[in-house]
Short mmCIF file of C-alpha atoms and ligand atoms in Angstrom, two decimals:
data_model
loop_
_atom_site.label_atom_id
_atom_site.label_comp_id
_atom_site.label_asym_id
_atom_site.label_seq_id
_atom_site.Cartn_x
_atom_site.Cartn_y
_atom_site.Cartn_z
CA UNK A 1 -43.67 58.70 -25.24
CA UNK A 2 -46.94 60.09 -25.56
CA UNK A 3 -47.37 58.99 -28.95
CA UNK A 4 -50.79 57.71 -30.30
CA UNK A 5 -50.93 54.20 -31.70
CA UNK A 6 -53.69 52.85 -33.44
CA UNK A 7 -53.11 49.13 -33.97
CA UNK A 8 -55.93 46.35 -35.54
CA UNK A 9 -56.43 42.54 -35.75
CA UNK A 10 -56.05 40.11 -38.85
CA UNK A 11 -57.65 37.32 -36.95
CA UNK A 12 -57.43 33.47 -39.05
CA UNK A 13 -59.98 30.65 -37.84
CA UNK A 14 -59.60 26.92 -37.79
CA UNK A 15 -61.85 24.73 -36.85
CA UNK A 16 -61.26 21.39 -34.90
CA UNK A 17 -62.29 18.46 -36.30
CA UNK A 18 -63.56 19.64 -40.07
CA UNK A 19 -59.69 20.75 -40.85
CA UNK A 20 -57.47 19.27 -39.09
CA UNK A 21 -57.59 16.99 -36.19
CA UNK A 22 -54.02 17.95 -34.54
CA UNK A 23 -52.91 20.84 -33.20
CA UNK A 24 -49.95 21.50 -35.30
CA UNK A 25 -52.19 21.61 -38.61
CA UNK A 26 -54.94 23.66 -36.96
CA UNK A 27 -52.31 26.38 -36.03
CA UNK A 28 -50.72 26.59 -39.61
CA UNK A 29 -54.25 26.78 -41.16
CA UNK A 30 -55.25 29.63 -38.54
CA UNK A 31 -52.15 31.01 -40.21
CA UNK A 32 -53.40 30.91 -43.61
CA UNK A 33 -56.40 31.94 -42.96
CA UNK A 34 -54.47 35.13 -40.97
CA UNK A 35 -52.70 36.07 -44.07
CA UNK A 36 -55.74 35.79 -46.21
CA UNK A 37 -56.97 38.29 -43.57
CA UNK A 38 -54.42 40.54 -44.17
CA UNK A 39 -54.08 40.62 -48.23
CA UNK A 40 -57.92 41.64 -47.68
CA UNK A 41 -57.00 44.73 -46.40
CA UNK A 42 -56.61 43.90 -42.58
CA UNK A 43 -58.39 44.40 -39.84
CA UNK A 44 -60.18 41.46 -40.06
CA UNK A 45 -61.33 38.36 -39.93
CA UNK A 46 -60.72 35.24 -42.28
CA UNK A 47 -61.94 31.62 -41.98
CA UNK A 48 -59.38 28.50 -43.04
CA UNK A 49 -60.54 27.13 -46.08
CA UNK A 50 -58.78 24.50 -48.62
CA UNK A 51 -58.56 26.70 -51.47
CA UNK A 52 -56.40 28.75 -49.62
CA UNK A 53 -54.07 26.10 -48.75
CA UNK A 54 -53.94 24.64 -52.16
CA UNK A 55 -53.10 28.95 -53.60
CA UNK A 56 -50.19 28.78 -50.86
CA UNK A 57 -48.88 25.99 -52.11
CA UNK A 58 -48.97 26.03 -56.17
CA UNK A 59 -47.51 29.44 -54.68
CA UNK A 60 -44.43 27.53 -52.93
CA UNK A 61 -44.41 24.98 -56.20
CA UNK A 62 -44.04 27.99 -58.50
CA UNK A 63 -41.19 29.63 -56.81
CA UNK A 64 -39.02 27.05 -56.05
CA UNK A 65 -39.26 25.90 -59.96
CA UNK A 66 -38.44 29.86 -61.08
CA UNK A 67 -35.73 29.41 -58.60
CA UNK A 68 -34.49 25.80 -60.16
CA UNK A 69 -35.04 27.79 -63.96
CA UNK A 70 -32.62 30.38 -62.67
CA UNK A 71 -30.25 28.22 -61.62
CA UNK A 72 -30.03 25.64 -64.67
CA UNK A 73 -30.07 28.31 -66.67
CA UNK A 74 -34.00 27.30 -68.32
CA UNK A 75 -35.19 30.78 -69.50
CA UNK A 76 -35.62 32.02 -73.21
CA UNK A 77 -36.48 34.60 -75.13
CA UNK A 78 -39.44 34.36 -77.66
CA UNK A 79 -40.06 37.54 -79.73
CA UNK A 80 -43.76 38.34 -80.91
CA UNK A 81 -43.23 41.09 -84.09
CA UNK A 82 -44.93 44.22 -84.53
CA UNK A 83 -46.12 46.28 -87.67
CA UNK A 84 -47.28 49.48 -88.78
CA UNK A 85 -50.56 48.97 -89.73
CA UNK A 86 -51.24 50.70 -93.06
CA UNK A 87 -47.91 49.27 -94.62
CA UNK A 88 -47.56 46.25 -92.46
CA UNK A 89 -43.81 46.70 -92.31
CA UNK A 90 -41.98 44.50 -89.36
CA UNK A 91 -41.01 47.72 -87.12
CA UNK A 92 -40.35 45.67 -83.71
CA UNK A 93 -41.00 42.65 -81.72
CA UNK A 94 -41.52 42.49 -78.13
CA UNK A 95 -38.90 39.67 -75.97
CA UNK A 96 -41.68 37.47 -73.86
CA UNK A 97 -40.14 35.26 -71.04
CA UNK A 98 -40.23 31.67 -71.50
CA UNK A 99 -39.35 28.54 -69.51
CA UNK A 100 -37.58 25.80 -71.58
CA UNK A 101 -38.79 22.48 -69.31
CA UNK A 102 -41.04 21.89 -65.99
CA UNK A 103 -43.92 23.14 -65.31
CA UNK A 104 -43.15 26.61 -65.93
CA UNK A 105 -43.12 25.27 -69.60
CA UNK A 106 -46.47 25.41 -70.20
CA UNK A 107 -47.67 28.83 -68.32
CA UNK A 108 -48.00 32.12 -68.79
CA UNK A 109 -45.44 34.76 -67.60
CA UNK A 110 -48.56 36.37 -65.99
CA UNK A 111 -48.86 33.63 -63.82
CA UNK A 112 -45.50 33.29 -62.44
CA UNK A 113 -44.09 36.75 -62.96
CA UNK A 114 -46.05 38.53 -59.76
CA UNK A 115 -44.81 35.59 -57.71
CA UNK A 116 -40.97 36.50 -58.89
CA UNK A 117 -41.91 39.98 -58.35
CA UNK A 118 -42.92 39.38 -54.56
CA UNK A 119 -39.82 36.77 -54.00
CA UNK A 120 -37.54 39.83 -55.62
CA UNK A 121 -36.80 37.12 -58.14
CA UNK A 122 -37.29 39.18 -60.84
CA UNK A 123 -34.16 41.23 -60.67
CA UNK A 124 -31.95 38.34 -61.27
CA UNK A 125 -34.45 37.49 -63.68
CA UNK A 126 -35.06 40.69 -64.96
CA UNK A 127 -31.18 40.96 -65.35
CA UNK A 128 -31.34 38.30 -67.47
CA UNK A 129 -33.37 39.18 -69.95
CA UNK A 130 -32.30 42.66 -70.07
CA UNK A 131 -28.76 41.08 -71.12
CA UNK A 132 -29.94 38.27 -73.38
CA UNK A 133 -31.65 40.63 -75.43
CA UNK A 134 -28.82 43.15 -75.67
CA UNK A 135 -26.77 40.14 -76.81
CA UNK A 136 -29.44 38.82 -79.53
CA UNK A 137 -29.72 42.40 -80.39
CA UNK A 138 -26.18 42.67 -81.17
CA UNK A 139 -25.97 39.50 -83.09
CA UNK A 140 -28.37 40.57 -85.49
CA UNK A 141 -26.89 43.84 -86.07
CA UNK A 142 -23.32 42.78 -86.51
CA UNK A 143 -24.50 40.22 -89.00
CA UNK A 144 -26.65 42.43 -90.99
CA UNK A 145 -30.33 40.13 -90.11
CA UNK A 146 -32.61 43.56 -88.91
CA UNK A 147 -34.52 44.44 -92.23
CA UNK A 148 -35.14 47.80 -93.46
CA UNK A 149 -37.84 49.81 -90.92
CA UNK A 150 -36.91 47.39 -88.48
CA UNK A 151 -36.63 49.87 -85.12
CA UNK A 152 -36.66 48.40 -81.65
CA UNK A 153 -36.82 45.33 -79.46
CA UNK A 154 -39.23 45.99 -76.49
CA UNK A 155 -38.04 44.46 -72.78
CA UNK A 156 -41.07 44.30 -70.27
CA UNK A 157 -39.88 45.64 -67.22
CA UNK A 158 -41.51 44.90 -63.81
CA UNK A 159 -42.06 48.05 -61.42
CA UNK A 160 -40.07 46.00 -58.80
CA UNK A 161 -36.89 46.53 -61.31
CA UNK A 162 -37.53 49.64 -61.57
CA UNK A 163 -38.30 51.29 -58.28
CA UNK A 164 -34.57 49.61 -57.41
CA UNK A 165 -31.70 52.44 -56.95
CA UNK A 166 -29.14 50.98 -58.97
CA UNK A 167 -31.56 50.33 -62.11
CA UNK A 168 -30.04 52.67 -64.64
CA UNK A 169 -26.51 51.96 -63.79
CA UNK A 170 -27.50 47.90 -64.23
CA UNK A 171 -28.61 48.45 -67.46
CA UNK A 172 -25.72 50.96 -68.14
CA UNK A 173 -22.98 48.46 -67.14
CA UNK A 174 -24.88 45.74 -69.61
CA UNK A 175 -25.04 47.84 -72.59
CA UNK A 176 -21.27 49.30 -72.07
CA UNK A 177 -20.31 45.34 -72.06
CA UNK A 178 -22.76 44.03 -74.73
CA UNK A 179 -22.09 47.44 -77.15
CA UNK A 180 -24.90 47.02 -78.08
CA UNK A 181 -27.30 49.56 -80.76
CA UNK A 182 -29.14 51.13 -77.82
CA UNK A 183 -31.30 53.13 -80.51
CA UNK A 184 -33.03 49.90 -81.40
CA UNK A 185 -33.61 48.90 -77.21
CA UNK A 186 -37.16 49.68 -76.00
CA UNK A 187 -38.39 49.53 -72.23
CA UNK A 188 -42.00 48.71 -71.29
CA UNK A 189 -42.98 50.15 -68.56
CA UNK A 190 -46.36 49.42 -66.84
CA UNK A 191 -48.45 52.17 -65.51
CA UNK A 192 -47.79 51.15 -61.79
CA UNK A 193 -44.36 51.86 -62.01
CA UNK A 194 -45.20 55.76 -63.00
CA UNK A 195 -47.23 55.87 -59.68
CA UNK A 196 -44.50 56.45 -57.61
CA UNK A 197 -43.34 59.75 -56.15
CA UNK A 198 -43.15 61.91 -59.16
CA UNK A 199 -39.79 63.10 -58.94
CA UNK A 200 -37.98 60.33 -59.36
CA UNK A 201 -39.69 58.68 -61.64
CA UNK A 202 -39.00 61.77 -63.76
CA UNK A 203 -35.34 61.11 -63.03
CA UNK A 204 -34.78 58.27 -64.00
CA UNK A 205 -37.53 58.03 -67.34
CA UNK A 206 -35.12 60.97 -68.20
CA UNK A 207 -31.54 58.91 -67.79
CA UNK A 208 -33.16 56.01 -69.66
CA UNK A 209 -33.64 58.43 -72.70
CA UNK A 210 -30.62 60.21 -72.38
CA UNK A 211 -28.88 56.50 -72.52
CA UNK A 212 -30.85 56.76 -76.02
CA UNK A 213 -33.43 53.72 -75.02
CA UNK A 214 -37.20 54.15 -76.22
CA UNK A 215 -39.88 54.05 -73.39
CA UNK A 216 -43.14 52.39 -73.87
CA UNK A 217 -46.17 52.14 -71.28
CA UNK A 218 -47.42 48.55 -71.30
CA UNK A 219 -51.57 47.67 -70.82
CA UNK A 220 -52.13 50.94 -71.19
CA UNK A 221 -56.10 51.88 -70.19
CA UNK A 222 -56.29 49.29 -67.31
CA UNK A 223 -54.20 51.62 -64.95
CA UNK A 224 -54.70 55.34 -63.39
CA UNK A 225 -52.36 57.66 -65.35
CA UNK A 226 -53.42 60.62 -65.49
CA UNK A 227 -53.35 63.56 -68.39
CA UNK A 228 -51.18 65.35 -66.86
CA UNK A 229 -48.68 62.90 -65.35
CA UNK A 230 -48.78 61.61 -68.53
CA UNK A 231 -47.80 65.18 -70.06
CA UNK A 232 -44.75 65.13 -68.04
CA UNK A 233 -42.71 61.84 -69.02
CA UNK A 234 -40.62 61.70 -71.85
CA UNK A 235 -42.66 58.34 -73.34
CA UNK A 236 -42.34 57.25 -76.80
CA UNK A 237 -44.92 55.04 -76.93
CA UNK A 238 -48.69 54.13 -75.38
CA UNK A 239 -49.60 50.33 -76.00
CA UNK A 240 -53.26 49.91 -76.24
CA UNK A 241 -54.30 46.71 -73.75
CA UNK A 242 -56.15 44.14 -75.64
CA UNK A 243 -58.71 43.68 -73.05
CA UNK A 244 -59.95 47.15 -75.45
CA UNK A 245 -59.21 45.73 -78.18
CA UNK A 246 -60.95 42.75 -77.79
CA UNK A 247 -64.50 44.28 -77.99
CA UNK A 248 -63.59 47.10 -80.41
CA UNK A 249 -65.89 45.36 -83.24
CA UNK A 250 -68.97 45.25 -80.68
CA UNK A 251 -68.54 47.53 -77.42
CA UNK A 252 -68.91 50.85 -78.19
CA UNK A 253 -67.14 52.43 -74.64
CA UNK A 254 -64.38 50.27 -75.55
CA UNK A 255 -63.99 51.68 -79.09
CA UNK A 256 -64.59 55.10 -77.12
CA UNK A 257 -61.75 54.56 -74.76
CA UNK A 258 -59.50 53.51 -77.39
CA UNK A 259 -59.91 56.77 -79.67
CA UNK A 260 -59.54 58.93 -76.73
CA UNK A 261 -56.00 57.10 -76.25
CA UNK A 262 -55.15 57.87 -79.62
CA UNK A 263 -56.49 61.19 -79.76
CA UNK A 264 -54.50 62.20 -76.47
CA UNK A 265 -51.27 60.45 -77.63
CA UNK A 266 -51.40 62.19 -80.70
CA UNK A 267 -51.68 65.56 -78.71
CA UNK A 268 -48.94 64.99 -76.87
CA UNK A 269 -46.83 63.35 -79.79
CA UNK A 270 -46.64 60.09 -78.67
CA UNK A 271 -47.01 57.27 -80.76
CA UNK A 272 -49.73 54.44 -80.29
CA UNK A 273 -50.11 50.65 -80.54
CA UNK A 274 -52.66 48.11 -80.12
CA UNK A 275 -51.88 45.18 -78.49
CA UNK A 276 -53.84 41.75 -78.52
CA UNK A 277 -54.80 42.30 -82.82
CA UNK A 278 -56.94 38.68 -83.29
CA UNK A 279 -59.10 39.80 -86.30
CA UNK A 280 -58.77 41.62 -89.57
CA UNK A 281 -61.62 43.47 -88.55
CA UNK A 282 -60.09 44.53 -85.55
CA UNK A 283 -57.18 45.63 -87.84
CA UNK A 284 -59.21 47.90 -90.07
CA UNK A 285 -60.79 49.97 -87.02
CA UNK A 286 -57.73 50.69 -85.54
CA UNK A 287 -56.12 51.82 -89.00
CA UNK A 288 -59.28 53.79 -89.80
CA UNK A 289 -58.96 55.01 -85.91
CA UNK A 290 -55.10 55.99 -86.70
CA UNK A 291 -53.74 53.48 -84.44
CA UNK A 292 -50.09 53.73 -85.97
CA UNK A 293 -48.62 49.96 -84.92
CA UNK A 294 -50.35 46.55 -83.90
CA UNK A 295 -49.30 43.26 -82.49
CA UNK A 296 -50.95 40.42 -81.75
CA UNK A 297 -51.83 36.77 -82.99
CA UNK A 298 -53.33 37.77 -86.73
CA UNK A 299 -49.98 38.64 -87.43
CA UNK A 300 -48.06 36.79 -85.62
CA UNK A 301 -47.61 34.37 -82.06
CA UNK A 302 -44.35 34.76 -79.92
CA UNK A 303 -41.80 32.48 -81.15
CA UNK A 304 -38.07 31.15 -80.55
CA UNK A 305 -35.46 33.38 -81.18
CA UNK A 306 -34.48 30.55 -84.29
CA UNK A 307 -37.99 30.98 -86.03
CA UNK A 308 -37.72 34.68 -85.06
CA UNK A 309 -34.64 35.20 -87.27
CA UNK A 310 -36.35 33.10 -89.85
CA UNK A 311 -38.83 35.80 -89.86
CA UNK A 312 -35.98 38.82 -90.26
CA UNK A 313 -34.44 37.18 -92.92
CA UNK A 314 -37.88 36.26 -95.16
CA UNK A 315 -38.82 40.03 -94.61
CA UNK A 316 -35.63 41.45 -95.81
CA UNK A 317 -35.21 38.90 -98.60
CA UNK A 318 -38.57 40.33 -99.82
CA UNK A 319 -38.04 43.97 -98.94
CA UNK A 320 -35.06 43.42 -101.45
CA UNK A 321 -36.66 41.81 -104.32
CA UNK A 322 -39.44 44.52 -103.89
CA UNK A 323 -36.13 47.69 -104.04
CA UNK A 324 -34.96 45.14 -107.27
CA UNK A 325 -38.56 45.31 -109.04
CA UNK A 326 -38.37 49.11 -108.57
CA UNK A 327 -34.60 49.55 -109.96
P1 C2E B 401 -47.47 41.87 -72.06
O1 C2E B 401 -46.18 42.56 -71.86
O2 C2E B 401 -48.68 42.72 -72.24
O3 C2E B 401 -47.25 40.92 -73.34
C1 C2E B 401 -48.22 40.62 -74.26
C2 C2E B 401 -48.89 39.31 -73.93
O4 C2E B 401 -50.01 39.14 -74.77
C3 C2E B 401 -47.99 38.08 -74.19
O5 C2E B 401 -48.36 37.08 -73.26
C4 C2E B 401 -48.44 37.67 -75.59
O6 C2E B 401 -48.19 36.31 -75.89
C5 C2E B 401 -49.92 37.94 -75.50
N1 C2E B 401 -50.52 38.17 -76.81
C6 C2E B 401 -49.95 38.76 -77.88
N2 C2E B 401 -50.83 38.84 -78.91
C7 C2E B 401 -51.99 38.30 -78.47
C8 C2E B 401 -53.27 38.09 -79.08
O7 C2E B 401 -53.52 38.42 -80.24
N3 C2E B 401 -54.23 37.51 -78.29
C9 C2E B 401 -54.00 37.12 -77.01
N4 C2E B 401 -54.98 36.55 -76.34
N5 C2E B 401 -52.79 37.31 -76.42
C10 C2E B 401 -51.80 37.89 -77.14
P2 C2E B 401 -47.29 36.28 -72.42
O8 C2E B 401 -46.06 36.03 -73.22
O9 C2E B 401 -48.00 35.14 -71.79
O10 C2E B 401 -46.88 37.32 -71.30
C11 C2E B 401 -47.80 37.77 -70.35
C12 C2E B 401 -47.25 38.92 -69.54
O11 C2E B 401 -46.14 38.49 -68.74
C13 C2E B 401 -46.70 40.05 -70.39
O12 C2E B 401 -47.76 40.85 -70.85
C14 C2E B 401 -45.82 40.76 -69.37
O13 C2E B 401 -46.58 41.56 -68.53
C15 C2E B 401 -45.28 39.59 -68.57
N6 C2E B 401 -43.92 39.28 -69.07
C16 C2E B 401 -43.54 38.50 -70.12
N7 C2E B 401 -42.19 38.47 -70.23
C17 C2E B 401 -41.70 39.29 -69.25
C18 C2E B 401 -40.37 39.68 -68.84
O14 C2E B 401 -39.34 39.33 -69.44
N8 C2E B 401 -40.29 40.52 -67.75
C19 C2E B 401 -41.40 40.97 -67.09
N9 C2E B 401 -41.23 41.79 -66.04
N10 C2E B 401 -42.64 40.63 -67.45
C20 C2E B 401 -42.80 39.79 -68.51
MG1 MG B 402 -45.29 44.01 -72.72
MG1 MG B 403 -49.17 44.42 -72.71
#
């Protein structure tokens, strides 16, 4: 039709006898190798090597246990908290993913989350943690565990989630049935799932808020927002990636980088916390830098929801006797 196509080549290699010595293996590792080929940007050429068969397969490994965890019902909820950081009051906690048994146990999220995300796991699991913590949420408030200052519970949420059309009326249907205190909900966005076509994006950041849910940007610094994309979101909330915040004592771009953050939130009245907080020391800048909120390990590690209400209850027993000593 008089149309001009360009097409390329992702061309995978074998070789015959170093990696296989049949014809059946030589052709699967070719097509390794080809996919290799084209994650590297296509248009080229890739030779078979073991590594690659041994990625494709912890690959396999890890998504048929996420799809076993689904199934059997193996996920949980830890919560990590997070405080202001001249009056270290408990003001949130974010709701980390966990795996109860298996191998999943004992890994990261960021290990196993982009493979969910490229299955299109991750809505059902997504789903699932959206609801769980709308449930938790709910428990503490009708029985009177949140303390005093205690605002939100932060919910990562994958760009794969969010890009989906029916999004906002999933997490509309879950907090009609879980009536649930949407004041105290907070999404975590990442800045990939801003990058989108601007429009909608708009769209739907502005039905989230109008639901009366808090949005956060997650990692923020490792992605390419820009001023003014930035300027046009409604966002609550810029979370400073620890990989910054891990050489504020020593690296002076990376205490650079971080005080711009702060200095542009603060223009644009947003609020700002670091995440990743190991070291006192690391504490102190950011307060003296007028980073509003931390989280991270000095304070405290991600734990069971059962520890986590151990934690409410301490903080509002002593929040009381402190209102007592006052009377
Ligand atoms: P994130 O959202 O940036 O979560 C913070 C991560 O930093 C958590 O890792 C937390 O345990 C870790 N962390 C907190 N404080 C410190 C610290 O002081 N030092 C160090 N070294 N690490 C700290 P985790 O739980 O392994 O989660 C990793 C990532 O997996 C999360 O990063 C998030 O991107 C993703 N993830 C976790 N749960 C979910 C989920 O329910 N849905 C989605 N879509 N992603 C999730
Ligand atoms: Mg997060
Ligand atoms: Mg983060």
């Amino acid at each position: 039709d008089e149309h001009e196509i360009i097409t390329t080549g992702s061309i995978g290699i074998s070789f015959y006898p170093e990696d296989a010595d049949n014809a059946v293996d030589l052709i699967k590792y070719a097509d390794t190798a080809m996919f290799q080929a084209k994650q590297a940007g296509r248009n080229g050429y890739q030779f078979y090597t073991k590594k690659f068969n041994q990625q494709a397969l912890t690959k396999i490994r890890l998504e048929s246990a996420l799809r076993r965890a689904l199934k059997k019902n193996d996920f949980e909820i830890y919560l990590q908290g997070q405080q202001e950081l001249d009056s270290h009051l408990l003001i949130g906690a974010e709701a980390l993913l966990r795996v109860r048994r298996g191998e999943l146990s004992s890994i990261s999220p960021a290990e196993y989350i982009p493979i969910a995300e490229e299955s299109g796991l991750i809505v059902d699991i997504g789903d699932w943690v959206f609801s769980e913590v709308c449930r938790l949420l709910r428990h503490w408030y009708d029985n009177n565990l949140l303390p005093l200052g205690f605002k939100r519970i932060a919910i990562n949420i994958s760009p794969v989630q969010f890009e989906r059309h029916d999004f906002i009326k999933k997490i509309q249907q879950c907090i009609q049935e879980t009536c649930v205190p949407v004041q105290h909900l907070e999404i975590e966005l990442t800045e990939s799932s801003l990058q989108e076509s601007t429009h909608s994006v708009i769209e739907k950041l502005v039905s989230i808020k109008a639901i009366g849910i808090n949005i956060a940007i997650d990692d923020f610094g490792t992605g390419y927002s820009s001023l003014s994309r930035l300027k046009q979101f409604p966002i609550d909330l810029l979370k400073i990636d620890r990989s910054f915040v891990a050489d504020i004592c020593g690296n002076e771009s990376d205490m650079a980088i971080i005080k711009a953050i702060i200095s542009m939130a603060s223009a644009l009245d947003i609020g700002t916390l670091a995440e990743g907080i190991e070291t006192q020391e690391q504490a102190d800048i950011l307060e003296t830098l007028q980073c509003s909120q931390g989280q991270g390990f000095l304070f405290s590690k991600p734990v069971n929801t059962e520890n986590f209400e151990a934690i409410l209850a301490s903080v509002k027993k002593s929040s009381k006797s402190i209102l007592e000593s006052v009377a």
